[in-house]
PDB file of C-alpha atoms in Angstrom:
ATOM      1  CA  MET F   1      48.236-218.962-129.743  1.00  0.00           C
ATOM      2  CA  SER F   2      51.651-217.265-130.274  1.00  0.00           C
ATOM      3  CA  ASP F   3      55.051-218.554-129.936  1.00  0.00           C
ATOM      4  CA  ASP F   4      54.496-216.809-126.626  1.00  0.00           C
ATOM      5  CA  ASP F   5      52.176-218.206-125.600  1.00  0.00           C
ATOM      6  CA  HIS F   6      53.175-221.475-126.372  1.00  0.00           C
ATOM      7  CA  SER F   7      56.503-220.820-125.017  1.00  0.00           C
ATOM      8  CA  ARG F   8      54.807-220.552-121.751  1.00  0.00           C
ATOM      9  CA  PHE F   9      54.820-224.138-121.075  1.00  0.00           C
ATOM     10  CA  ASP F  10      58.417-224.852-122.107  1.00  0.00           C
ATOM     11  CA  GLY F  11      59.987-225.350-117.889  1.00  0.00           C
ATOM     12  CA  LEU F  12      56.840-228.123-118.095  1.00  0.00           C
ATOM     13  CA  LEU F  13      57.627-230.086-121.243  1.00  0.00           C
ATOM     14  CA  LEU F  14      61.587-229.641-120.614  1.00  0.00           C
ATOM     15  CA  SER F  15      60.958-231.500-117.295  1.00  0.00           C
ATOM     16  CA  LEU F  16      58.455-233.971-118.876  1.00  0.00           C
ATOM     17  CA  ALA F  17      61.252-234.419-121.892  1.00  0.00           C
ATOM     18  CA  GLU F  18      64.232-235.004-118.677  1.00  0.00           C
ATOM     19  CA  GLN F  19      61.736-237.890-117.365  1.00  0.00           C
ATOM     20  CA  HIS F  20      62.061-240.026-120.764  1.00  0.00           C
ATOM     21  CA  LYS F  21      65.514-242.303-121.133  1.00  0.00           C
ATOM     22  CA  ASN F  22      65.195-241.994-124.380  1.00  0.00           C
ATOM     23  CA  GLY F  23      63.717-238.242-124.720  1.00  0.00           C
ATOM     24  CA  VAL F  24      61.958-237.152-127.484  1.00  0.00           C
ATOM     25  CA  PRO F  25      60.259-240.395-128.999  1.00  0.00           C
ATOM     26  CA  ASP F  26      59.243-241.624-125.559  1.00  0.00           C
ATOM     27  CA  LEU F  27      57.704-237.977-124.770  1.00  0.00           C
ATOM     28  CA  LEU F  28      55.764-238.628-128.041  1.00  0.00           C
ATOM     29  CA  ILE F  29      54.921-241.857-126.873  1.00  0.00           C
ATOM     30  CA  THR F  30      53.409-240.212-123.570  1.00  0.00           C
ATOM     31  CA  ILE F  31      51.244-237.778-124.920  1.00  0.00           C
ATOM     32  CA  ALA F  32      49.879-239.870-127.984  1.00  0.00           C
ATOM     33  CA  ASN F  33      49.460-242.443-124.784  1.00  0.00           C
ATOM     34  CA  PHE F  34      47.838-239.690-123.060  1.00  0.00           C
ATOM     35  CA  LEU F  35      44.885-238.508-125.724  1.00  0.00           C
ATOM     36  CA  SER F  36      44.175-242.164-126.273  1.00  0.00           C
ATOM     37  CA  ARG F  37      43.337-243.075-122.759  1.00  0.00           C
ATOM     38  CA  LYS F  38      42.079-239.635-121.427  1.00  0.00           C
ATOM     39  CA  THR F  39      40.451-237.969-124.448  1.00  0.00           C
ATOM     40  CA  ASP F  40      38.457-238.627-127.720  1.00  0.00           C
ATOM     41  CA  PHE F  41      41.189-237.205-130.079  1.00  0.00           C
ATOM     42  CA  PHE F  42      41.610-240.928-132.138  1.00  0.00           C
ATOM     43  CA  THR F  43      37.911-241.432-132.028  1.00  0.00           C
ATOM     44  CA  GLY F  44      35.826-238.316-131.681  1.00  0.00           C
ATOM     45  CA  GLY F  45      36.292-237.175-135.545  1.00  0.00           C
ATOM     46  CA  LYS F  46      36.209-238.797-138.998  1.00  0.00           C
ATOM     47  CA  ASP F  47      38.658-241.518-139.748  1.00  0.00           C
ATOM     48  CA  GLY F  48      42.340-240.078-140.464  1.00  0.00           C
ATOM     49  CA  GLU F  49      41.402-236.676-139.077  1.00  0.00           C
ATOM     50  CA  TRP F  50      43.740-236.909-136.223  1.00  0.00           C
ATOM     51  CA  GLU F  51      45.996-237.862-138.679  1.00  0.00           C
ATOM     52  CA  LYS F  52      45.476-235.000-141.155  1.00  0.00           C
ATOM     53  CA  LEU F  53      45.786-232.695-138.377  1.00  0.00           C
ATOM     54  CA  LEU F  54      48.796-234.233-136.300  1.00  0.00           C
ATOM     55  CA  LEU F  55      50.832-233.776-139.731  1.00  0.00           C
ATOM     56  CA  LEU F  56      49.356-229.935-140.500  1.00  0.00           C
ATOM     57  CA  VAL F  57      50.830-228.915-136.874  1.00  0.00           C
ATOM     58  CA  PHE F  58      54.220-230.476-137.143  1.00  0.00           C
ATOM     59  CA  ARG F  59      54.545-229.412-140.779  1.00  0.00           C
ATOM     60  CA  GLU F  60      53.672-225.892-139.671  1.00  0.00           C
ATOM     61  CA  GLU F  61      56.128-225.801-136.545  1.00  0.00           C
ATOM     62  CA  ALA F  62      58.854-228.462-138.738  1.00  0.00           C
ATOM     63  CA  LYS F  63      58.493-224.594-141.230  1.00  0.00           C
ATOM     64  CA  LYS F  64      59.038-222.529-138.644  1.00  0.00           C
ATOM     65  CA  ALA F  65      62.319-224.332-137.544  1.00  0.00           C
ATOM     66  CA  LYS F  66      64.196-224.713-140.815  1.00  0.00           C
ATOM     67  CA  GLU F  67      63.276-220.927-141.309  1.00  0.00           C
ATOM     68  CA  VAL F  68      65.263-220.206-138.437  1.00  0.00           C
ATOM     69  CA  ALA F  69      68.164-222.951-138.516  1.00  0.00           C
ATOM     70  CA  ASP F  70      68.524-221.341-142.235  1.00  0.00           C
ATOM     71  CA  LYS F  71      68.978-217.747-141.167  1.00  0.00           C
ATOM     72  CA  LYS F  72      71.024-218.686-138.021  1.00  0.00           C
ATOM     73  CA  ARG F  73      73.460-220.273-141.042  1.00  0.00           C
ATOM     74  CA  LYS F  74      73.594-217.585-142.992  1.00  0.00           C
ATOM     75  CA  GLU F  75      74.437-214.961-140.363  1.00  0.00           C
ATOM     76  CA  ARG F  76      77.206-217.776-139.352  1.00  0.00           C
ATOM     77  CA  GLU F  77      78.078-217.577-143.094  1.00  0.00           C
ATOM     78  CA  GLU F  78      78.202-214.274-142.998  1.00  0.00           C
ATOM     79  CA  THR F  79      80.441-213.631-140.106  1.00  0.00           C
ATOM     80  CA  GLU F  80      82.875-216.128-141.069  1.00  0.00           C
ATOM     81  CA  LYS F  81      83.064-214.459-144.464  1.00  0.00           C
ATOM     82  CA  ARG F  82      83.660-211.380-143.058  1.00  0.00           C
ATOM     83  CA  ARG F  83      86.188-213.152-140.735  1.00  0.00           C
ATOM     84  CA  GLN F  84      88.370-214.162-143.664  1.00  0.00           C
ATOM     85  CA  GLU F  85      88.169-211.114-145.334  1.00  0.00           C
ATOM     86  CA  ILE F  86      90.150-209.377-142.401  1.00  0.00           C
ATOM     87  CA  LEU F  87      92.092-212.430-142.001  1.00  0.00           C
ATOM     88  CA  LYS F  88      93.481-212.055-146.184  1.00  0.00           C
ATOM     89  CA  LYS F  89      93.776-208.522-145.575  1.00  0.00           C
ATOM     90  CA  LYS F  90      95.927-208.683-142.792  1.00  0.00           C
ATOM     91  CA  ARG F  91      98.039-211.789-144.133  1.00  0.00           C
ATOM     92  CA  GLU F  92      98.286-209.576-147.405  1.00  0.00           C
ATOM     93  CA  GLN F  93      99.059-206.792-144.959  1.00  0.00           C
ATOM     94  CA  GLU F  94     102.045-208.951-143.714  1.00  0.00           C
ATOM     95  CA  GLU F  95     103.212-210.058-146.670  1.00  0.00           C
ATOM     96  CA  LEU F  96     103.860-206.545-147.990  1.00  0.00           C
ATOM     97  CA  GLU F  97     106.161-205.712-144.765  1.00  0.00           C
ATOM     98  CA  ASN F  98     108.300-209.162-145.076  1.00  0.00           C
ATOM     99  CA  ALA F  99     108.742-209.171-148.394  1.00  0.00           C
ATOM    100  CA  ASN F 100     112.483-207.635-147.822  1.00  0.00           C
ATOM    101  CA  ASP F 101     113.103-209.315-144.841  1.00  0.00           C
ATOM    102  CA  ALA F 102     111.934-212.623-146.417  1.00  0.00           C
ATOM    103  CA  ALA F 103     114.041-212.044-149.561  1.00  0.00           C
ATOM    104  CA  ILE F 104     117.099-211.400-147.327  1.00  0.00           C
ATOM    105  CA  ARG F 105     116.190-214.836-145.217  1.00  0.00           C
ATOM    106  CA  GLU F 106     115.638-217.057-147.984  1.00  0.00           C
ATOM    107  CA  VAL F 107     119.642-218.360-148.301  1.00  0.00           C
ATOM    108  CA  THR F 108     120.417-221.511-149.284  1.00  0.00           C
ATOM    109  CA  ASP F 109     122.342-224.256-147.366  1.00  0.00           C
ATOM    110  CA  GLU F 110     125.869-223.816-149.448  1.00  0.00           C
ATOM    111  CA  GLU F 111     125.399-219.550-149.206  1.00  0.00           C
ATOM    112  CA  ALA F 112     124.833-220.119-145.125  1.00  0.00           C
ATOM    113  CA  GLU F 113     128.273-222.187-145.258  1.00  0.00           C
ATOM    114  CA  ARG F 114     129.567-219.506-147.362  1.00  0.00           C
ATOM    115  CA  LEU F 115     129.077-216.634-145.302  1.00  0.00           C
ATOM    116  CA  GLN F 116     129.852-218.369-142.178  1.00  0.00           C
ATOM    117  CA  LYS F 117     133.362-219.235-143.772  1.00  0.00           C
ATOM    118  CA  GLU F 118     133.617-215.629-144.046  1.00  0.00           C
ATOM    119  CA  ILE F 119     132.560-214.617-140.518  1.00  0.00           C
ATOM    120  CA  ASP F 120     135.815-217.252-139.019  1.00  0.00           C
ATOM    121  CA  GLU F 121     138.339-215.883-141.500  1.00  0.00           C
ATOM    122  CA  ALA F 122     137.442-212.594-140.346  1.00  0.00           C
ATOM    123  CA  LYS F 123     137.367-213.060-136.605  1.00  0.00           C
ATOM    124  CA  LYS F 124     140.789-215.556-136.736  1.00  0.00           C
ATOM    125  CA  SER F 125     142.466-211.903-138.805  1.00  0.00           C
ATOM    126  CA  LYS F 126     141.504-209.648-135.826  1.00  0.00           C
ATOM    127  CA  ILE F 127     141.361-211.628-132.984  1.00  0.00           C
ATOM    128  CA  VAL F 128     143.611-214.231-131.220  1.00  0.00           C
ATOM    129  CA  ALA F 129     141.106-216.679-129.393  1.00  0.00           C
ATOM    130  CA  ALA F 130     141.774-217.198-125.038  1.00  0.00           C
ATOM    131  CA  GLU F 131     142.781-220.867-124.404  1.00  0.00           C
ATOM    132  CA  GLN F 132     140.736-222.402-122.284  1.00  0.00           C
ATOM    133  CA  PRO F 133     141.178-226.100-120.354  1.00  0.00           C
ATOM    134  CA  THR F 134     139.464-228.794-121.252  1.00  0.00           C
ATOM    135  CA  THR F 135     138.627-229.833-118.076  1.00  0.00           C
ATOM    136  CA  GLU F 136     137.908-228.055-114.927  1.00  0.00           C
ATOM    137  CA  ALA F 137     136.249-229.230-111.587  1.00  0.00           C
ATOM    138  CA  LYS F 138     135.309-225.943-110.453  1.00  0.00           C
ATOM    139  CA  SER F 139     135.190-222.202-112.283  1.00  0.00           C
ATOM    140  CA  GLU F 140     137.902-219.911-111.587  1.00  0.00           C
ATOM    141  CA  PRO F 141     138.650-216.614-111.563  1.00  0.00           C
ATOM    142  CA  ALA F 142     139.885-215.183-115.458  1.00  0.00           C
ATOM    143  CA  ASP F 143     143.034-213.543-116.134  1.00  0.00           C
ATOM    144  CA  ASP F 144     142.654-210.166-115.617  1.00  0.00           C
ATOM    145  CA  ASP F 145     142.972-208.391-118.664  1.00  0.00           C
ATOM    146  CA  GLU F 146     145.258-205.714-119.132  1.00  0.00           C
ATOM    147  CA  ASP F 147     142.912-203.846-121.708  1.00  0.00           C
ATOM    148  CA  ASP F 148     139.716-203.966-120.033  1.00  0.00           C
ATOM    149  CA  PRO F 149     139.422-203.771-115.945  1.00  0.00           C
ATOM    150  CA  LYS F 150     136.239-204.990-116.168  1.00  0.00           C
ATOM    151  CA  GLU F 151     137.028-208.039-117.186  1.00  0.00           C
ATOM    152  CA  LYS F 152     138.667-208.550-113.765  1.00  0.00           C
ATOM    153  CA  GLY F 153     137.642-211.055-111.545  1.00  0.00           C
ATOM    154  CA  LYS F 154     135.434-212.429-113.273  1.00  0.00           C
ATOM    155  CA  LEU F 155     135.262-215.950-113.289  1.00  0.00           C
ATOM    156  CA  LYS F 156     136.220-218.481-116.284  1.00  0.00           C
ATOM    157  CA  PRO F 157     133.118-220.250-117.763  1.00  0.00           C
ATOM    158  CA  ASN F 158     133.147-224.186-117.286  1.00  0.00           C
ATOM    159  CA  ALA F 159     133.203-226.625-120.200  1.00  0.00           C
ATOM    160  CA  GLY F 160     129.322-225.662-120.774  1.00  0.00           C
ATOM    161  CA  ASN F 161     129.553-222.093-121.342  1.00  0.00           C
ATOM    162  CA  GLY F 162     128.070-221.773-117.671  1.00  0.00           C
ATOM    163  CA  CYS F 163     129.769-222.014-114.108  1.00  0.00           C
ATOM    164  CA  ASP F 164     130.033-224.468-111.517  1.00  0.00           C
ATOM    165  CA  LEU F 165     128.859-222.786-108.463  1.00  0.00           C
ATOM    166  CA  GLU F 166     128.532-223.971-104.836  1.00  0.00           C
ATOM    167  CA  LYS F 167     125.141-224.829-104.877  1.00  0.00           C
ATOM    168  CA  TYR F 168     124.585-225.292-108.203  1.00  0.00           C
ATOM    169  CA  LYS F 169     125.824-225.666-112.011  1.00  0.00           C
ATOM    170  CA  TRP F 170     124.266-224.425-114.980  1.00  0.00           C
ATOM    171  CA  THR F 171     125.320-224.395-118.974  1.00  0.00           C
ATOM    172  CA  GLN F 172     124.318-222.479-121.963  1.00  0.00           C
ATOM    173  CA  THR F 173     123.727-222.093-125.744  1.00  0.00           C
ATOM    174  CA  LEU F 174     122.848-219.135-127.546  1.00  0.00           C
ATOM    175  CA  GLU F 175     119.423-220.559-127.363  1.00  0.00           C
ATOM    176  CA  GLU F 176     119.023-222.342-124.045  1.00  0.00           C
ATOM    177  CA  VAL F 177     119.583-222.459-120.649  1.00  0.00           C
ATOM    178  CA  GLU F 178     120.257-225.340-118.449  1.00  0.00           C
ATOM    179  CA  LEU F 179     120.625-225.454-114.364  1.00  0.00           C
ATOM    180  CA  LYS F 180     121.358-229.145-112.579  1.00  0.00           C
ATOM    181  CA  ILE F 181     120.813-228.724-108.778  1.00  0.00           C
ATOM    182  CA  PRO F 182     122.127-231.291-106.617  1.00  0.00           C
ATOM    183  CA  LEU F 183     119.510-232.513-103.738  1.00  0.00           C
ATOM    184  CA  ASN F 184     121.947-233.551-100.825  1.00  0.00           C
ATOM    185  CA  VAL F 185     119.300-235.959 -99.244  1.00  0.00           C
ATOM    186  CA  LYS F 186     119.522-239.766 -98.507  1.00  0.00           C
ATOM    187  CA  PHE F 187     115.897-240.850 -99.647  1.00  0.00           C
ATOM    188  CA  ALA F 188     114.742-240.768-103.404  1.00  0.00           C
ATOM    189  CA  VAL F 189     113.513-237.316-104.514  1.00  0.00           C
ATOM    190  CA  LYS F 190     110.044-236.951-106.262  1.00  0.00           C
ATOM    191  CA  PRO F 191     108.873-234.606-108.068  1.00  0.00           C
ATOM    192  CA  ARG F 192     106.474-233.911-105.098  1.00  0.00           C
ATOM    193  CA  ASP F 193     109.305-233.237-102.659  1.00  0.00           C
ATOM    194  CA  VAL F 194     110.623-230.290-104.205  1.00  0.00           C
ATOM    195  CA  VAL F 195     109.449-226.344-105.185  1.00  0.00           C
ATOM    196  CA  VAL F 196     110.079-224.882-108.983  1.00  0.00           C
ATOM    197  CA  LYS F 197     108.650-222.172-109.957  1.00  0.00           C
ATOM    198  CA  ILE F 198     109.386-220.653-112.799  1.00  0.00           C
ATOM    199  CA  GLY F 199     108.860-216.971-114.060  1.00  0.00           C
ATOM    200  CA  LYS F 200     109.452-214.770-116.603  1.00  0.00           C
ATOM    201  CA  LYS F 201     112.137-213.106-114.564  1.00  0.00           C
ATOM    202  CA  HIS F 202     112.121-215.224-111.570  1.00  0.00           C
ATOM    203  CA  LEU F 203     113.038-218.717-110.864  1.00  0.00           C
ATOM    204  CA  THR F 204     112.607-220.444-106.907  1.00  0.00           C
ATOM    205  CA  ALA F 205     113.577-224.037-106.463  1.00  0.00           C
ATOM    206  CA  GLY F 206     114.469-225.987-103.794  1.00  0.00           C
ATOM    207  CA  LEU F 207     113.212-228.474-101.435  1.00  0.00           C
ATOM    208  CA  LYS F 208     109.626-228.514-100.016  1.00  0.00           C
ATOM    209  CA  GLY F 209     109.838-227.715 -96.455  1.00  0.00           C
ATOM    210  CA  HIS F 210     113.019-226.174 -96.478  1.00  0.00           C
ATOM    211  CA  ASP F 211     114.494-222.981 -97.582  1.00  0.00           C
ATOM    212  CA  PRO F 212     115.126-222.019-101.364  1.00  0.00           C
ATOM    213  CA  ILE F 213     118.141-223.319-103.020  1.00  0.00           C
ATOM    214  CA  ILE F 214     117.859-220.027-105.634  1.00  0.00           C
ATOM    215  CA  ASP F 215     115.121-217.626-105.366  1.00  0.00           C
ATOM    216  CA  ASP F 216     116.446-214.542-107.216  1.00  0.00           C
ATOM    217  CA  GLU F 217     115.610-212.480-110.391  1.00  0.00           C
ATOM    218  CA  LEU F 218     116.393-214.307-113.244  1.00  0.00           C
ATOM    219  CA  HIS F 219     119.509-212.880-115.855  1.00  0.00           C
ATOM    220  CA  SER F 220     117.502-211.944-118.822  1.00  0.00           C
ATOM    221  CA  ASP F 221     113.911-212.749-119.812  1.00  0.00           C
ATOM    222  CA  ILE F 222     112.247-216.203-120.987  1.00  0.00           C
ATOM    223  CA  LYS F 223     110.039-218.036-122.724  1.00  0.00           C
ATOM    224  CA  LEU F 224     107.767-219.883-120.004  1.00  0.00           C
ATOM    225  CA  GLU F 225     106.106-221.778-122.130  1.00  0.00           C
ATOM    226  CA  GLU F 226     109.883-223.380-123.160  1.00  0.00           C
ATOM    227  CA  SER F 227     110.298-223.984-119.851  1.00  0.00           C
ATOM    228  CA  VAL F 228     110.608-227.647-118.128  1.00  0.00           C
ATOM    229  CA  TRP F 229     111.879-229.609-115.340  1.00  0.00           C
ATOM    230  CA  ILE F 230     112.628-232.651-114.097  1.00  0.00           C
ATOM    231  CA  ILE F 231     114.252-234.565-111.076  1.00  0.00           C
ATOM    232  CA  ASP F 232     117.384-236.363-112.321  1.00  0.00           C
ATOM    233  CA  ASN F 233     119.277-238.745-109.605  1.00  0.00           C
ATOM    234  CA  LYS F 234     118.694-236.564-106.845  1.00  0.00           C
ATOM    235  CA  HIS F 235     119.448-233.270-108.658  1.00  0.00           C
ATOM    236  CA  ILE F 236     116.697-230.811-110.303  1.00  0.00           C
ATOM    237  CA  VAL F 237     117.298-230.385-113.895  1.00  0.00           C
ATOM    238  CA  ILE F 238     116.044-227.025-114.951  1.00  0.00           C
ATOM    239  CA  THR F 239     116.017-226.067-118.742  1.00  0.00           C
ATOM    240  CA  PHE F 240     114.801-222.509-120.060  1.00  0.00           C
ATOM    241  CA  GLU F 241     114.642-220.889-123.608  1.00  0.00           C
ATOM    242  CA  LYS F 242     116.243-217.379-124.087  1.00  0.00           C
ATOM    243  CA  ILE F 243     113.904-214.898-125.569  1.00  0.00           C
ATOM    244  CA  ASN F 244     117.496-213.003-126.222  1.00  0.00           C
ATOM    245  CA  LYS F 245     119.080-215.503-128.822  1.00  0.00           C
ATOM    246  CA  MET F 246     121.651-213.135-129.718  1.00  0.00           C
ATOM    247  CA  ASN F 247     123.464-213.029-126.139  1.00  0.00           C
ATOM    248  CA  TRP F 248     125.719-215.020-124.060  1.00  0.00           C
ATOM    249  CA  TRP F 249     124.573-214.952-120.067  1.00  0.00           C
ATOM    250  CA  ASP F 250     127.218-213.768-117.458  1.00  0.00           C
ATOM    251  CA  ARG F 251     125.041-215.025-114.755  1.00  0.00           C
ATOM    252  CA  VAL F 252     121.795-216.978-114.199  1.00  0.00           C
ATOM    253  CA  VAL F 253     120.382-214.936-111.538  1.00  0.00           C
ATOM    254  CA  VAL F 254     121.452-211.315-110.254  1.00  0.00           C
ATOM    255  CA  SER F 255     123.017-212.749-107.226  1.00  0.00           C
ATOM    256  CA  ASP F 256     125.604-215.012-108.616  1.00  0.00           C
ATOM    257  CA  PRO F 257     129.478-214.289-109.609  1.00  0.00           C
ATOM    258  CA  PRO F 258     129.699-213.387-113.277  1.00  0.00           C
ATOM    259  CA  ILE F 259     131.616-214.939-115.717  1.00  0.00           C
ATOM    260  CA  SER F 260     133.719-213.629-118.531  1.00  0.00           C
ATOM    261  CA  THR F 261     131.839-213.824-122.129  1.00  0.00           C
ATOM    262  CA  ARG F 262     135.247-213.296-123.652  1.00  0.00           C
ATOM    263  CA  LYS F 263     135.959-216.407-122.886  1.00  0.00           C
ATOM    264  CA  ILE F 264     133.230-218.554-123.717  1.00  0.00           C
ATOM    265  CA  ASN F 265     134.411-220.982-126.330  1.00  0.00           C
ATOM    266  CA  PRO F 266     131.339-222.193-128.115  1.00  0.00           C
ATOM    267  CA  GLU F 267     131.654-225.681-130.429  1.00  0.00           C
ATOM    268  CA  PRO F 268     131.617-224.984-133.776  1.00  0.00           C
ATOM    269  CA  SER F 269     128.744-225.060-136.089  1.00  0.00           C
ATOM    270  CA  LYS F 270     127.046-224.594-139.457  1.00  0.00           C
ATOM    271  CA  LEU F 271     124.958-221.261-139.612  1.00  0.00           C
ATOM    272  CA  SER F 272     122.280-224.115-141.387  1.00  0.00           C
ATOM    273  CA  ASP F 273     121.574-225.592-137.361  1.00  0.00           C
ATOM    274  CA  LEU F 274     120.552-222.874-136.365  1.00  0.00           C
ATOM    275  CA  LYS F 275     116.598-222.694-135.884  1.00  0.00           C
ATOM    276  CA  GLY F 276     115.052-220.697-138.143  1.00  0.00           C
ATOM    277  CA  GLU F 277     114.123-217.460-135.781  1.00  0.00           C
ATOM    278  CA  THR F 278     117.318-218.080-134.860  1.00  0.00           C
ATOM    279  CA  ARG F 279     119.466-218.331-138.111  1.00  0.00           C
ATOM    280  CA  GLY F 280     117.180-215.967-139.861  1.00  0.00           C
ATOM    281  CA  LEU F 281     118.401-212.987-137.197  1.00  0.00           C
ATOM    282  CA  VAL F 282     122.419-213.968-138.200  1.00  0.00           C
ATOM    283  CA  GLU F 283     121.708-213.839-141.299  1.00  0.00           C
ATOM    284  CA  LYS F 284     120.194-210.578-141.484  1.00  0.00           C
ATOM    285  CA  MET F 285     123.251-209.364-139.047  1.00  0.00           C
ATOM    286  CA  MET F 286     125.605-211.049-141.514  1.00  0.00           C
ATOM    287  CA  TYR F 287     124.057-209.428-144.626  1.00  0.00           C
ATOM    288  CA  ASP F 288     123.951-205.817-143.115  1.00  0.00           C
ATOM    289  CA  GLN F 289     127.128-206.059-142.180  1.00  0.00           C
ATOM    290  CA  ARG F 290     128.284-206.902-145.942  1.00  0.00           C
ATOM    291  CA  GLN F 291     126.343-203.758-147.072  1.00  0.00           C
ATOM    292  CA  LYS F 292     127.710-201.326-144.214  1.00  0.00           C
ATOM    293  CA  GLU F 293     131.868-202.589-145.531  1.00  0.00           C
ATOM    294  CA  MET F 294     130.517-201.501-149.364  1.00  0.00           C
ATOM    295  CA  GLY F 295     129.052-198.949-148.364  1.00  0.00           C
ATOM    296  CA  LEU F 296     125.557-200.233-149.440  1.00  0.00           C
ATOM    297  CA  PRO F 297     122.353-200.101-147.880  1.00  0.00           C
ATOM    298  CA  THR F 298     121.000-202.214-145.238  1.00  0.00           C
ATOM    299  CA  SER F 299     117.768-204.434-144.828  1.00  0.00           C
ATOM    300  CA  ASP F 300     116.229-201.950-143.121  1.00  0.00           C
ATOM    301  CA  ASP F 301     117.538-198.977-145.459  1.00  0.00           C
ATOM    302  CA  GLN F 302     115.989-201.137-147.983  1.00  0.00           C
ATOM    303  CA  LYS F 303     113.119-201.267-146.429  1.00  0.00           C
ATOM    304  CA  LYS F 304     112.917-197.881-145.946  1.00  0.00           C
ATOM    305  CA  GLN F 305     113.261-197.267-149.787  1.00  0.00           C
ATOM    306  CA  GLU F 306     110.576-199.256-150.587  1.00  0.00           C
ATOM    307  CA  THR F 307     108.070-198.466-148.596  1.00  0.00           C
ATOM    308  CA  LEU F 308     108.962-194.474-149.962  1.00  0.00           C
ATOM    309  CA  LYS F 309     109.195-195.671-153.709  1.00  0.00           C
ATOM    310  CA  LYS F 310     105.007-197.168-153.187  1.00  0.00           C
ATOM    311  CA  PHE F 311     104.368-194.046-151.935  1.00  0.00           C
ATOM    312  CA  MET F 312     105.892-191.892-154.444  1.00  0.00           C
ATOM    313  CA  GLU F 313     103.622-194.190-157.177  1.00  0.00           C
ATOM    314  CA  GLN F 314     100.443-193.948-155.188  1.00  0.00           C
ATOM    315  CA  HIS F 315     100.865-190.615-155.179  1.00  0.00           C
ATOM    316  CA  PRO F 316     102.002-189.405-159.151  1.00  0.00           C
ATOM    317  CA  GLU F 317     100.513-186.078-158.564  1.00  0.00           C
ATOM    318  CA  MET F 318     102.699-184.960-155.661  1.00  0.00           C
ATOM    319  CA  ASP F 319     106.523-183.270-156.434  1.00  0.00           C
ATOM    320  CA  PHE F 320     109.329-184.621-154.251  1.00  0.00           C
ATOM    321  CA  SER F 321     111.899-183.583-156.500  1.00  0.00           C
ATOM    322  CA  LYS F 322     113.159-180.917-153.914  1.00  0.00           C
ATOM    323  CA  CYS F 323     113.059-183.617-150.807  1.00  0.00           C
ATOM    324  CA  LYS F 324     115.780-184.651-149.136  1.00  0.00           C
ATOM    325  CA  PHE F 325     115.801-188.264-147.688  1.00  0.00           C
ATOM    326  CA  THR F 326     118.422-189.712-145.343  1.00  0.00           C
TER     327      THR F 326
END
């Protein structure tokens, strides 16, 4: 009988196997017991013939099973080998494209501190920082800026570089924004009593069964996977990470009154204290600014030149002598 002929009994045998608590061993015992009771399998031939037949059948099936297993294992190995080759090529391409950027971003703490000092000295020589009160119960309108009418009417930032509004208070760093929303209730608030929905560009928050305290579009996109909220002493505290870590927000949601980002006075910090991604961006900006001041190519210009150089080396048969590159 072929495998197809045998397979027509699969349903029946699977059903039998499922009825045996110990699986295959118990199933084999049941089959052997059936042959013993209902047939002359063990006694109808010469001594030991039943055993030879049993070994012959099982060895043949074991050989087939091993061939199938070896074939599947070989296919898995070939698939994994192809996958590793693709990953290797992808990594090599990424390393080639980022080689120049990596060289720029690998700055020691000492170099980072020196660059930060240069920036601070440059700022002192060009601008005069506006003085801010260190304690304010509420954000107040900023002083009118005679040189820039766009600043007129904007609120002064609070001590956390955010704003104290009627319904909630918010603070910010270059990387994160935190909101504290008070809940004016007399009972102990639990997470199930509130509704908080954080979207990439939308925020809804408030007490369940009441109109939302906030239900509006956010100032800018945020990282959903880094967004969290908790209940803290009858306050909803929401924290989310900015996607663009190089800009200060002038409001949390679009309907809020804007603050003057010119009045923001963040705590001084070393460049080396910044997280990897933000530090890399700042270092790149600082490097490019210094290159421009010295009339030298920026990191992007260097990357283009390196790509062109490699292309010319790969195609020596082409004449580039009359080409003009910008």
